[in-house]
């Protein structure tokens, strides 16, 4: 099999075990990043309230400065500016009503480092030193750390490092031509995550929905506890642990499901949906969309496909997959969501609406892949 030498960028996540002295140093850096973010956010909100132009807010971000005692502080300041530039765009577009400040008591705090290195058992952070890390996932040979963020889970008391690395790897060349039997189309479904062009459902268990009763019980107990008390902190820790467990269950399921798909298919065609718009126009869909995390699933699918020389094709967002007959190509126009069965008056084809859409997505994906 032909192989291509490719430069890859990936993010590795490690749990950290800093000493008491290092925890104090990290707390100072968390405070530094939060203070700068909040100072700039207040100024932006003030300008937005006065109906100033977007360029005035961007100028305020650019002109904000502070005496940085170390190079890692300057990297953090630049990263904060980048985040606020993006927030300004959404604020003036109407996606945000205001930029919310970062409270010190929030569940997760973080700090950005411009430079960071990884050894066999530690990560090396400027001005802090070597911090012990878990070793379950070694870096690829020749990998170089470009930057990183250290996160602190306030109620669990856990530290994590997200490290962006770059390395060169030999990957399989894309498989060509793609046989029809080795391709599949996926139509997003609120229940089950997706329906494929063979008529099968992914049967996603819905981990957030399963944990909802336990989560609501913890939230009710938390509401009755005195804020800041020992019981309040213990309940917050249990709630954070439950959320982390749910996220890990979902992430594990998505990795395994993407592996199963790529074992049997060389091309996967998917929808490119506007989930933000879907949640805004129909808030009742939000819990399911948040539980499914379809974009995260597609991201894992894309990452694995690249490593195996396979392809994930995203069909254009405005492609009318649910309005076309997959058998004869007749265009029926927009159909009410209440219609779960697709019936074609031209050729008499009758099948489940999701199955028909998945077949159309497959046909369009194969056309785009040529």
C-alpha angles and dihedrals in degrees: 000000000000115000130203125206106233135181110230132194117202139164120231122197122209133176112234132212106199123183121247090262092050091049089057091050091048091049089056090053093048088053091048094054094044094049093051093045092050094046092054093041091055091052092048092049089049092053092045090052089053090051092242121168119271090243089062090059092047089050090051090053092047094049095047110108140164135185104267115204093199142023091249089061091055090051090052091050092051091049091050090051090052091052092050093048087059091046091052090055091054093043094055091041090057098247090115129043091201140336109266118223122240111250117213090230096057120128097251132031127184146183129203122225121197092202128033136153133204126216130181095279105006146045117229116220124185115256091001102063132208117351120194113243137182115267103210093114120041119200119254117264112279094013118155124202111231102180141329150196128223115212127196122202100214100202098038095042093227129142125209134182123211107198125190110213136181126206142155120246137172108241129186115263114252112278112251136218100024112219117223091235089055095053130079138184125219124206115194115244128187090219114051096006096256147003115222129215090258091061097254126132122220088227094213106195096222100233095189091053091049092051093044097096092051091045093051091049090053091047091051091050090047092053090056094049121091109257111254095013124129091254091049091053092047091052092047089052091051091049092050090048091051092050091049091049091051091049091049091050091051093045092049092049092049093051092050093045093050089050091052092050094050094047090067104028137057096193129034120189117200141176122260101216132181100233093172090058091045091055092046095050096040112024091182088073093057100090092052094044091050091048095047096048090194095173090055089050091052090049091055090045091052093048093051093044092056091053091053100042092250130127138239111195119196111209117222113277093236096049105124097227094158094048100056128078107238091208104050104009096240114159111225099177128231114341126203114258089237089072104090093169122064114218120184115209091197102058102007095243113162125186142129112299094234092050092051091050092049091053091051090049089052092051092049092045091053090048092052092046094059 
